[in-house]
PDB file of C-alpha atoms in Angstrom:
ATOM      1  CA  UNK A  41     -11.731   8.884  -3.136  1.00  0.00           C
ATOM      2  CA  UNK A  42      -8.160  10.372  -4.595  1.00  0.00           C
ATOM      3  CA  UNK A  43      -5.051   8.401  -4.423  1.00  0.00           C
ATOM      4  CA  UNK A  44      -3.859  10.265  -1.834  1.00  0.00           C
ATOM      5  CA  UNK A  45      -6.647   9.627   0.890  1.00  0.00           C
ATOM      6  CA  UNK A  46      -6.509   5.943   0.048  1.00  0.00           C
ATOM      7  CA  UNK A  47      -2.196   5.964   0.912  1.00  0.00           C
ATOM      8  CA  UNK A  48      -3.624   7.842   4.177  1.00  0.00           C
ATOM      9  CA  UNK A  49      -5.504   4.992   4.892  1.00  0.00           C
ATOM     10  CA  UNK A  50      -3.121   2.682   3.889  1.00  0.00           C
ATOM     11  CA  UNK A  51      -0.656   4.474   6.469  1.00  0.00           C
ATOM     12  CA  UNK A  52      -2.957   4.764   9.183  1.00  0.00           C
ATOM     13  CA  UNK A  53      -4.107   0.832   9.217  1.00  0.00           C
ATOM     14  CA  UNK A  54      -0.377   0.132   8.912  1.00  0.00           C
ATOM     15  CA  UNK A  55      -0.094   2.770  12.041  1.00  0.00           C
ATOM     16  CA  UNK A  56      -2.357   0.910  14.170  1.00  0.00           C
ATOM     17  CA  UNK A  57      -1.440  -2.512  13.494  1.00  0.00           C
ATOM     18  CA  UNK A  58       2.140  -1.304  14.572  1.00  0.00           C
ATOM     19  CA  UNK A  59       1.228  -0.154  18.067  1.00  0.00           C
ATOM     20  CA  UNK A  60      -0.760  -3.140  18.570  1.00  0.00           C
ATOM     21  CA  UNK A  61       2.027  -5.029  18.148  1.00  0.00           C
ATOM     22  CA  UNK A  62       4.601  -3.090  20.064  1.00  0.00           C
ATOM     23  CA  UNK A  63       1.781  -3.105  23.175  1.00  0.00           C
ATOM     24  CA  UNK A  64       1.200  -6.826  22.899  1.00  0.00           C
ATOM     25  CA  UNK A  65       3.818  -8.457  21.037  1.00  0.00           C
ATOM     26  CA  UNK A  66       6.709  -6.214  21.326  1.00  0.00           C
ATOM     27  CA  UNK A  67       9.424  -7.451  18.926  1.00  0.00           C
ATOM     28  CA  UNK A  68       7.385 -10.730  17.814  1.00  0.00           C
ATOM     29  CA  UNK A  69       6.923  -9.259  14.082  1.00  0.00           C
ATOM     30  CA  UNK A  70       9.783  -6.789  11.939  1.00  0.00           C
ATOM     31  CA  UNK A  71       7.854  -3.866   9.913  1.00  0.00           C
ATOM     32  CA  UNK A  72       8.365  -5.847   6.846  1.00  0.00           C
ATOM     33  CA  UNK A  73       6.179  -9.064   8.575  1.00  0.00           C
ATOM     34  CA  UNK A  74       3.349  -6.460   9.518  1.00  0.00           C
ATOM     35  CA  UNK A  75       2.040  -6.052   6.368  1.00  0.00           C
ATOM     36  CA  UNK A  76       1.737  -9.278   5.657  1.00  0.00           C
ATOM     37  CA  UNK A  77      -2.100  -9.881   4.398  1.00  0.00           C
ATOM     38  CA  UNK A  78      -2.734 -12.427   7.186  1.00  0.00           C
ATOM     39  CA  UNK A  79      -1.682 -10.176   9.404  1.00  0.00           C
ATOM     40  CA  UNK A  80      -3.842  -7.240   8.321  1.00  0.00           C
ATOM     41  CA  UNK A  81      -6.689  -9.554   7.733  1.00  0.00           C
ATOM     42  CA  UNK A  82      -6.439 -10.488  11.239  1.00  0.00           C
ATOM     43  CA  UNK A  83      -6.332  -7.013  12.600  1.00  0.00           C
ATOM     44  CA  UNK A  84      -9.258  -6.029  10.334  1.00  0.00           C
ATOM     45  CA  UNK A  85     -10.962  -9.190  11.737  1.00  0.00           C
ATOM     46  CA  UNK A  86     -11.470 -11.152   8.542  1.00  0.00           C
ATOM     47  CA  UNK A  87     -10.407 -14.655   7.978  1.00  0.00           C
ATOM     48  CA  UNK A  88      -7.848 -15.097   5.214  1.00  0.00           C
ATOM     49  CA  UNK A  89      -7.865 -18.656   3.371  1.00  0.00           C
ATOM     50  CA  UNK A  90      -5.632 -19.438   0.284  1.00  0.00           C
ATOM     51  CA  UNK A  91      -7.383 -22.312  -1.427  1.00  0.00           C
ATOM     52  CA  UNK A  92      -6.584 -24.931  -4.693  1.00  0.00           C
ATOM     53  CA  UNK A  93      -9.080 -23.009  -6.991  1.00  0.00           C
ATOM     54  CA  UNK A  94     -12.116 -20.566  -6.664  1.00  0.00           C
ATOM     55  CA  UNK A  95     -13.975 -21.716  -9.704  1.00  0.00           C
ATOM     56  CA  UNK A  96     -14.982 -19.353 -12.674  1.00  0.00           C
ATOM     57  CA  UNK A  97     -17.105 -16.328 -13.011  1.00  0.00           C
ATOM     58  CA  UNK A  98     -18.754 -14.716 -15.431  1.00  0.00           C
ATOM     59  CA  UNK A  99     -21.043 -15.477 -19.008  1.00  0.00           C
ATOM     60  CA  UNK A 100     -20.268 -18.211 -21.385  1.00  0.00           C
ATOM     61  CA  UNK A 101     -18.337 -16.056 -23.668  1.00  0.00           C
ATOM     62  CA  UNK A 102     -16.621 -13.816 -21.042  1.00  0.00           C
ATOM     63  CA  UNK A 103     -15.454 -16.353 -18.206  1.00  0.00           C
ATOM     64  CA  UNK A 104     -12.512 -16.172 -16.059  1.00  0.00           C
ATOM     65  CA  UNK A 105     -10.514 -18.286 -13.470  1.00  0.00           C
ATOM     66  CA  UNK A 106     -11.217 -16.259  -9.823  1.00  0.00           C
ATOM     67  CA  UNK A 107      -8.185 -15.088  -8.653  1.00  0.00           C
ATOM     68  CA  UNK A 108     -10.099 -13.682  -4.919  1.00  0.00           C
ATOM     69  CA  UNK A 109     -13.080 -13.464  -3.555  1.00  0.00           C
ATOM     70  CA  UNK A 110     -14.033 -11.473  -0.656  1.00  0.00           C
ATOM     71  CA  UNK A 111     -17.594 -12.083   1.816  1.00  0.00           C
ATOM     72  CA  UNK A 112     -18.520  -8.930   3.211  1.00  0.00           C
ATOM     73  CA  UNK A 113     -21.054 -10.481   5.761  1.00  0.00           C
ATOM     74  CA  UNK A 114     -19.102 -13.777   6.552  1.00  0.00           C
ATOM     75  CA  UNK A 115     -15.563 -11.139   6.647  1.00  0.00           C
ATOM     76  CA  UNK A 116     -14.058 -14.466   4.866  1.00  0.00           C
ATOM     77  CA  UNK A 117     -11.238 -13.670   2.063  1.00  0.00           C
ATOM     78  CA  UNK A 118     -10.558 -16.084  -0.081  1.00  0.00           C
ATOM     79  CA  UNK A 119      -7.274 -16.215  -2.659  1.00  0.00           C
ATOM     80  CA  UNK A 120      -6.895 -19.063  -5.119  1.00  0.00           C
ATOM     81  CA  UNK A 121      -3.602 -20.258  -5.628  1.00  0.00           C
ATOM     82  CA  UNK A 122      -3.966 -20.993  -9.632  1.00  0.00           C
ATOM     83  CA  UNK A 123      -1.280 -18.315  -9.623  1.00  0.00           C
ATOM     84  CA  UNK A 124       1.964 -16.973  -8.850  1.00  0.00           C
ATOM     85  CA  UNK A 125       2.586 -16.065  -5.073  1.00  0.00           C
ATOM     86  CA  UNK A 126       3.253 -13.008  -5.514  1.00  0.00           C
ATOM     87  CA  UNK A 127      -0.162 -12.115  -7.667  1.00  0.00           C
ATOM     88  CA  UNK A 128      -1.926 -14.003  -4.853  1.00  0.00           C
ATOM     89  CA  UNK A 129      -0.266 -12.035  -1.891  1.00  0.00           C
ATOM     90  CA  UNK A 130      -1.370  -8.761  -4.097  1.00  0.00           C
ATOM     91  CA  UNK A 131      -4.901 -10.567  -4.687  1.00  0.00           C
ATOM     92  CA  UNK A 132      -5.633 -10.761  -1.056  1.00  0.00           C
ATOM     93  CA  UNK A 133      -4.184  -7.374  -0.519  1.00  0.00           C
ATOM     94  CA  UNK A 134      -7.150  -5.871  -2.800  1.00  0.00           C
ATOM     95  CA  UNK A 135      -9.765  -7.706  -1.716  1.00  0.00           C
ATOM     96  CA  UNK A 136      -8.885  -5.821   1.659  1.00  0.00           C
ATOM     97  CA  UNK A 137      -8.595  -2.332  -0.009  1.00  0.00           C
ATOM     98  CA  UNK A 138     -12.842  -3.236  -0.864  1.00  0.00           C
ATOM     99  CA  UNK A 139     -13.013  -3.961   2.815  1.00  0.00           C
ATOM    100  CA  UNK A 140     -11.327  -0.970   4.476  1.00  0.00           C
ATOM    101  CA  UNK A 141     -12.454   1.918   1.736  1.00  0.00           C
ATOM    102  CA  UNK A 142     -16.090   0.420   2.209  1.00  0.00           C
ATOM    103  CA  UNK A 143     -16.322   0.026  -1.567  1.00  0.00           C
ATOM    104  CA  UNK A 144     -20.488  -0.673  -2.745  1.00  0.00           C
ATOM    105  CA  UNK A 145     -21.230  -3.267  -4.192  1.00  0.00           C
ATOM    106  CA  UNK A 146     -23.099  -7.134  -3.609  1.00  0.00           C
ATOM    107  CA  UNK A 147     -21.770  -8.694  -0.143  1.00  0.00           C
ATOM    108  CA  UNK A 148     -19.535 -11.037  -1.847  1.00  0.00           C
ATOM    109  CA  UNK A 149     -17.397  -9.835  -4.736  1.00  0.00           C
ATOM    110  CA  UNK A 150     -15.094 -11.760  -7.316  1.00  0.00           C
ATOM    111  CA  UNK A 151     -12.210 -10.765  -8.779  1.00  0.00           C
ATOM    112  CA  UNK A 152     -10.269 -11.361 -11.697  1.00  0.00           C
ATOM    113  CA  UNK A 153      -6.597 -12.383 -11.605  1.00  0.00           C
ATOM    114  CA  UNK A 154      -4.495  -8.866 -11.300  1.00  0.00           C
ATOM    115  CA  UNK A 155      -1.766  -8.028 -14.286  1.00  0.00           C
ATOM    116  CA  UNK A 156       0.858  -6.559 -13.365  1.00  0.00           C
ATOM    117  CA  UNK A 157       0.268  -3.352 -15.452  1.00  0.00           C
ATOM    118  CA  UNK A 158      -2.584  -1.529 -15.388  1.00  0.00           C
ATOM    119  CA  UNK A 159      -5.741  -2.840 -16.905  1.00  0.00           C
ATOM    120  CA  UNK A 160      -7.367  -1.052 -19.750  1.00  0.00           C
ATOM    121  CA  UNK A 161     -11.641  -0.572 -18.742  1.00  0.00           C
ATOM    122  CA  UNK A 162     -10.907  -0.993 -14.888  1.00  0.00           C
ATOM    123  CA  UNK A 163     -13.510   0.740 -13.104  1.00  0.00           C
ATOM    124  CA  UNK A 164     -12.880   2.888 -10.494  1.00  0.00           C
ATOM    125  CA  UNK A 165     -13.002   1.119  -7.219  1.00  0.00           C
ATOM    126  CA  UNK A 166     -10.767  -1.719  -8.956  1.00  0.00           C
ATOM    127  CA  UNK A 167      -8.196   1.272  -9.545  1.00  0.00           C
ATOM    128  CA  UNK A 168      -8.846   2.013  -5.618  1.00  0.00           C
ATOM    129  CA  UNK A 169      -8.712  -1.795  -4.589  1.00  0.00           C
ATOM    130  CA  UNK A 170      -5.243  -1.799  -6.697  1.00  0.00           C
ATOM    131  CA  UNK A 171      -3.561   1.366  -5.108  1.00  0.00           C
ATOM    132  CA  UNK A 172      -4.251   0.547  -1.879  1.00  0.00           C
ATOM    133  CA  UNK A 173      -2.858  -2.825  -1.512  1.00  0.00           C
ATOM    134  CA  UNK A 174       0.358  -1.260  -3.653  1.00  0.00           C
ATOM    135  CA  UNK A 175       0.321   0.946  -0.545  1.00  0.00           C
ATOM    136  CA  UNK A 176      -0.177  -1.670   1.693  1.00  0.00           C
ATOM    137  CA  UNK A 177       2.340  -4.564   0.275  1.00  0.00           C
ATOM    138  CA  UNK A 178       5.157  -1.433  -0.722  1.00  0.00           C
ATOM    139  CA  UNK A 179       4.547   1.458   2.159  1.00  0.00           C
ATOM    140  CA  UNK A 180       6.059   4.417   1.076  1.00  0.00           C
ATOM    141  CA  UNK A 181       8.546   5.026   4.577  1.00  0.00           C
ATOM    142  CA  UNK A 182       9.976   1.122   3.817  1.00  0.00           C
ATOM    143  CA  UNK A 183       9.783   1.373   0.255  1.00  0.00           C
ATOM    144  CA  UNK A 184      12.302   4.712   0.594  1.00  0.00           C
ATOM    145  CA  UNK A 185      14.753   2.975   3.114  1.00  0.00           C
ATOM    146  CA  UNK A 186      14.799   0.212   0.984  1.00  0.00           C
ATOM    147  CA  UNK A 187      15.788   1.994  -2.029  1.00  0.00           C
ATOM    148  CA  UNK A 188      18.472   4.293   0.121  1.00  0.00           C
ATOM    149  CA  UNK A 189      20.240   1.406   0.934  1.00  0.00           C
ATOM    150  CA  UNK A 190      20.505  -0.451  -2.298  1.00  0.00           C
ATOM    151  CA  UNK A 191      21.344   2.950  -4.721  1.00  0.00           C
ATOM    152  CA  UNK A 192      22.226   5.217  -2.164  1.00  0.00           C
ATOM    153  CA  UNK A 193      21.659   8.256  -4.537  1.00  0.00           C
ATOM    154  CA  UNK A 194      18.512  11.293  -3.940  1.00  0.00           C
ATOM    155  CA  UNK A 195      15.565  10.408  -5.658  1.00  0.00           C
ATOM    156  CA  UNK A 196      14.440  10.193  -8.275  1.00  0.00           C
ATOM    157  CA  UNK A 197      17.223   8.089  -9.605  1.00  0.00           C
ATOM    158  CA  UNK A 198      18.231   9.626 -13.280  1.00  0.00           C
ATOM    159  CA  UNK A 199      18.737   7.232 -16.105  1.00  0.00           C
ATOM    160  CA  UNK A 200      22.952   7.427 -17.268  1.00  0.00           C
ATOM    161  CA  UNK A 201      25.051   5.385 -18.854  1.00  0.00           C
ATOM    162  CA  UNK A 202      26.493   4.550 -15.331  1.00  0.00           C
ATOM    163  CA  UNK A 203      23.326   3.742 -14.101  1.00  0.00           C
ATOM    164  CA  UNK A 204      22.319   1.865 -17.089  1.00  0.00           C
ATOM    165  CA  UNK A 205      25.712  -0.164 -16.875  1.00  0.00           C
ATOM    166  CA  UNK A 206      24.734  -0.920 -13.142  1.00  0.00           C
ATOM    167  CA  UNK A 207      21.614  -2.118 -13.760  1.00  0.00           C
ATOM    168  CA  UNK A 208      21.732  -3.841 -16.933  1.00  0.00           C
ATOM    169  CA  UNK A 209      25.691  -4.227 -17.520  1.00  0.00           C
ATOM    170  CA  UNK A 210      26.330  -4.862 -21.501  1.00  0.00           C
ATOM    171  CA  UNK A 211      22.854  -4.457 -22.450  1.00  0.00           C
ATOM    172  CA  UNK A 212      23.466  -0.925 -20.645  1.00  0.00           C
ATOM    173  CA  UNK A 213      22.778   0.351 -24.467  1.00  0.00           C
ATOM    174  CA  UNK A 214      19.404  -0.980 -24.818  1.00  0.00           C
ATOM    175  CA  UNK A 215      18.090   0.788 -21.709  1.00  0.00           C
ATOM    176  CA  UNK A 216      19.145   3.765 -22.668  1.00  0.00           C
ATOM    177  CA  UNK A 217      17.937   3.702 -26.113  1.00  0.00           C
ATOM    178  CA  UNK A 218      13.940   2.790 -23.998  1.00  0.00           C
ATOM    179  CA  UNK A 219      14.440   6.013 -22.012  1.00  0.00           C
ATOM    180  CA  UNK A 220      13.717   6.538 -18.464  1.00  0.00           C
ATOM    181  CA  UNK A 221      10.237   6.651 -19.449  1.00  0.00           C
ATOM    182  CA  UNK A 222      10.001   3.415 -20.507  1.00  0.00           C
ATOM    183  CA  UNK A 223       8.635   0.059 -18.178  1.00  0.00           C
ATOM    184  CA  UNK A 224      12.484  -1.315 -19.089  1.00  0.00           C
ATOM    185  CA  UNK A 225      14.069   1.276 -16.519  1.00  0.00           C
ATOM    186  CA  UNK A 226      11.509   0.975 -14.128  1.00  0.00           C
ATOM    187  CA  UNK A 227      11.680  -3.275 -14.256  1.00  0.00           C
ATOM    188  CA  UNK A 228      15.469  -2.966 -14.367  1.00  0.00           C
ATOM    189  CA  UNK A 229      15.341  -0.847 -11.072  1.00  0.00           C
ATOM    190  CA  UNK A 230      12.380  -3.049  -9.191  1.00  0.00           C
ATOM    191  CA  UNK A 231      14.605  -6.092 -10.170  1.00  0.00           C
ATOM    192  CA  UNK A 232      18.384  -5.344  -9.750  1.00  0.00           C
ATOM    193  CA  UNK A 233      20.178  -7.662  -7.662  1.00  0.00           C
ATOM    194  CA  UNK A 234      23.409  -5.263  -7.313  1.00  0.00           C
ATOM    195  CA  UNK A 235      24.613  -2.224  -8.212  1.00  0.00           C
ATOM    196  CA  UNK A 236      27.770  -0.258  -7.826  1.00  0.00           C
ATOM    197  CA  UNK A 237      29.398  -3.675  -6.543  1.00  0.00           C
ATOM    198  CA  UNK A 238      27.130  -4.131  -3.928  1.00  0.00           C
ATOM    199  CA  UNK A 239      24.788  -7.171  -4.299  1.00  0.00           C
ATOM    200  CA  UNK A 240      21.167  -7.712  -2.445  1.00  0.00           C
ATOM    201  CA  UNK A 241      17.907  -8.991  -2.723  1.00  0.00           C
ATOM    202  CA  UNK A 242      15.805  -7.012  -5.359  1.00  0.00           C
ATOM    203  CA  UNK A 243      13.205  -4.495  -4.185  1.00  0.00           C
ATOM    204  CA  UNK A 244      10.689  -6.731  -5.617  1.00  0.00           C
ATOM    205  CA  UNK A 245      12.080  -9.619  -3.547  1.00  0.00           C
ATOM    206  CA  UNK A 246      12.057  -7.832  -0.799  1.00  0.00           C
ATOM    207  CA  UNK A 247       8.258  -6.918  -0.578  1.00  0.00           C
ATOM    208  CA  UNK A 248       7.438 -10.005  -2.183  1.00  0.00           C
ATOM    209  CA  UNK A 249       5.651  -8.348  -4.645  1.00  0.00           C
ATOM    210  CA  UNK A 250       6.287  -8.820  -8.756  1.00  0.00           C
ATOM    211  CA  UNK A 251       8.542  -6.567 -10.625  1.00  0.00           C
ATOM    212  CA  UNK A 252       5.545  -5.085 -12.760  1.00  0.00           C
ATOM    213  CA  UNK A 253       3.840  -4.125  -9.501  1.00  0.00           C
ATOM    214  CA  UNK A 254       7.076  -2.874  -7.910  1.00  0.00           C
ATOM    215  CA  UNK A 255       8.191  -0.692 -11.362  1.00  0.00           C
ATOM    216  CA  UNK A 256       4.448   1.145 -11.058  1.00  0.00           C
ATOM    217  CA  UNK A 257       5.403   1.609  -6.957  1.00  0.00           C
ATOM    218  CA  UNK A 258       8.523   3.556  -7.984  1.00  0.00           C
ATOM    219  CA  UNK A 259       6.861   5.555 -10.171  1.00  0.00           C
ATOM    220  CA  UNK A 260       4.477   6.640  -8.275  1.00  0.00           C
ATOM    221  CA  UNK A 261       7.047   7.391  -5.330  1.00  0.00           C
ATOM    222  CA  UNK A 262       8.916   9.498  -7.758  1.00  0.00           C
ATOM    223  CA  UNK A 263      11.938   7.553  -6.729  1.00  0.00           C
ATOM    224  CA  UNK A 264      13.008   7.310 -10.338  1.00  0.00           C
ATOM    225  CA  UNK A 265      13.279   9.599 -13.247  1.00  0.00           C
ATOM    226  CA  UNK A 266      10.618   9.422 -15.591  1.00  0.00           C
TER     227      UNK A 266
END
C-alpha cells in the first residue's frame, strides 16, 4: 500500500467518525478531540487500555520493553505507560494503523517502543503502521490551519534570517548554518512557542504529539522548505 492510500484511509476513518458525531453527539467533541485514540478505538470497536507495563519480548540477547500490543481476535489494544505520553498516544495510534490496513501477521502483535525518527531495518508494514497514525494524530486539513494561524506565511515556510531569528532568536545563526534541510529547522518549527510577537502553544503541543514526530509531519506536508 503507498503512502498516499494509507492518508486516504486515514481521512476517510477520520470522515466517518465526524458524522457520527455530528448525528449523535452534535457539538460533544471539537475536531482536535476526535482523533483522540480512544475515540477511534471506540469507533473501530476495539477496547483501548493503557496499563503499568506490558512485559518484554523477544530472545535473550535481543529483548525489549513492549511499548503496545494489539489482539486481533479479542480487538483489545493495549499501550504501556513505561513511556512518555506522547510516544504512548502515537503507540496506540499504530497499533490501529495494523487494525484498519488489515496488516498479516499472528493475531496478537508486539511492538517496540517508537523513536521519534525513523528507524533504520523497519519493515514495511511498521513504516505503514507509523504513517498512518502520523495521519491520524496530525491530519493534514488541521495540521494546515494550525500552521496558518501560528506563521501566517504560504507554505512551505523558507528558512531566513528573519525566520531563523523568530524561531530560534540569538541562536538564529546556528540554524542557519544546519540549513533548511536539517532536523534543527524542522524541530525549531514543530516546537516554537511564538513567532513574529505572537505567542501560542507549539504545533507539537497542540496535537499532543512529540516534536520529532511533528518535524517528520511537516515535512511530509511540504509546509516547510527543505
Amino acid at each position: 500500500m503507498d503512502y498516499y492510500a494509507i492518508e486516504v484511509e486515514a481521512r476517510t476513518l477520520l470522515g466517518r467518525i465526524y458524522r457520527r458525531e455530528m448525528e449523535e453527539r452534535p457539538g460533544f467533541l471539537s475536531p482536535m478531540q476526535m482523533i483522540e485514540p480512544e475515540v477511534v478505538a471506540s469507533h473501530l470497536g476495539y477496547e483501548l487500555t493503557f496499563e503499568p507495563s506490558l512485559g518484554n519480548w523477544g530472545t535473550r540477547d535481543l529483548r525489549f520493553e513492549i511499548a503496545g500490543l494489539l489482539d486481533q481476535q479479542r480487538r483489545i489494544i493495549r499501550v504501556s505507560l513505561k513511556f512518555r505520553h506522547e510516544e504512548g498516544r502515537f503507540t496506540a495510534a499504530h497499533e490501529l494503523g495494523h487494525a484498519v490496513l488489515a496488516h498479516p501477521g499472528t493475531i496478537i502483535h508486539r511492538d517496540r517502543p517508537v523513536f521519534d525518527m525513523p528507524r533504520p531495518g523497519k519493515d514495511r508494514i511498521e513504516k505503514e503502521a507509523d504513517y498512518f497514525a502520523a495521519c491520524l494524530l496530525a491530519p493534514r486539513r488541521l495540521i494546515e490551519e494550525q500552521f496558518e494561524r501560528r506563521f501566517g506565511l504560504r507554505a512551505p515556510l523558507p528558512l531566513t534570517d528573519a525566520v531563523a531569528f523568530n524561531l530560534c532568536g540569538e541562536s538564529a545563526h546556528a540554524l542557519m548554518r544546519a540549513g533548511p534541510s536539517s532536523y534543527k529547522f524542522a524541530a525549531a518549527v514543530a516546537s516554537a512557542r511564538s513567532f513574529n510577537g505572537d505567542h501560542f502553544r507549539s504545533l507539537a503541543e497542540t496535537f499532543n504529539i512529540s516534536v520529532g514526530a511533528m518535524a517528520i509531519r511537516l515535512r511530509e506536508l511540504g509546509l516547510i522548505e527543505e
